[in-house]
Amino acid sequence: MALHNRVSRKELKERILQDNTPRTTISFYCYFKIADPTQFRNHLYKSFSDIGVMGRIYIAEEGINAQISVPTENLDTFKEFLYETDTALNNLRLNIAVDDDGKSFYVLDIKVRNKIVADGIEDADFDMANRGRYADAETFNKLSSDPETIIIDMRNHYEFEVGHFENAIEVPSDTFREQLPMAVDMMQEHKDKNIIMYCTGGIRCEKASAYMLHKGFKNVFHLEGGIINYVNRVKESGLENKFHGKNFVFDQRLGERVTEEIIAKCHQCGKPADTHVNCVNDACHLLFIQCEDCAKEFDGCCSNDCKDFIHLPTDQQKGAAQRH
């Protein structure tokens, strides 16, 4: 039987907003073989619940992908448990959030999936064991300074538009499964060049580097720990930071401020802005960039239609939603 939460999400969210317990937001992943993902999932759920872990974790036969927050006082306990769970996880790199208020998650969700990253790869010969070389922050800076190096962003458009590395190439799609073959096609004339792939925390670019090698590319790198680890390392080491803007993250924050530059624009008025919000009309919930002025003008909505909708009486809102 799968273990799960028995308290409503609304109540759980209210609890974390009122709780002043210091928490640390962490992301990590690992590609390794898991024989029984369901059993592994339940083992993690019980142990993580006991020490107050919240967040989103995916388990599959190919490994684990996690974005979580941990009570700071339990951080050492969490690490000890994780590192002892499987030899593949021993001393696994944990990406600590750059800009964190401790309110990133309010519930623990651990789900079993077919893959920890949906990739659309059906080739039985594809092997994650044959992946690109890690590029740490110093190596990334050195390689990216070479005009013969190509930097590929393996994130979605809405992530790219608020922040990215200098001279990075966007693969114009909002699904990773579409980006993989597109990246291969885009790079066909550059098979002999150094190619560095990056993403938020490393999980997508690591798989992408393996896919590129699988397709015949030779000099493929992936940024170790992604943007999150890179930003932490350049701060610690006093290295030049080549990432500009905000790093989009998939939790309540929707972004970590890396530099003060605002490189995106409000989707409604075109003024400089890089704050992602969801339309407050629950029937829409569109993710978009909105400046403070437009947030006031549109009451947090993406359009006048949605603004008009949220001010309808409740019974009319329900009737309109049913008709659609």
PDB file of C-alpha atoms in Angstrom, residues 1-6 38 41-47 49 108-110:
ATOM      1  CA  MET A   1       0.000   0.000   0.000  1.00  0.00           C
ATOM      2  CA  ALA A   2       1.359   3.413  -0.986  1.00  0.00           C
ATOM      3  CA  LEU A   3       1.894   5.853   1.874  1.00  0.00           C
ATOM      4  CA  HIS A   4       0.497   9.335   1.329  1.00  0.00           C
ATOM      5  CA  ASN A   5      -0.689  12.553   3.024  1.00  0.00           C
ATOM      6  CA  ARG A   6      -4.050  12.547   4.807  1.00  0.00           C
ATOM      7  CA  THR A  38       7.481   1.310  -5.506  1.00  0.00           C
ATOM      8  CA  ARG A  41       9.405   5.068  -2.889  1.00  0.00           C
ATOM      9  CA  ASN A  42       7.618   3.874   0.253  1.00  0.00           C
ATOM     10  CA  HIS A  43      10.925   3.506   2.112  1.00  0.00           C
ATOM     11  CA  LEU A  44      11.819   7.121   1.290  1.00  0.00           C
ATOM     12  CA  TYR A  45       8.347   8.423   2.096  1.00  0.00           C
ATOM     13  CA  LYS A  46       8.277   7.081   5.656  1.00  0.00           C
ATOM     14  CA  SER A  47      11.828   8.158   6.487  1.00  0.00           C
ATOM     15  CA  SER A  49       8.167  12.241   6.590  1.00  0.00           C
ATOM     16  CA  LEU A 108       5.684  15.692   0.441  1.00  0.00           C
ATOM     17  CA  ASP A 109       4.874  14.089  -2.920  1.00  0.00           C
ATOM     18  CA  ILE A 110       6.848  11.015  -4.012  1.00  0.00           C
TER      19      ILE A 110
END
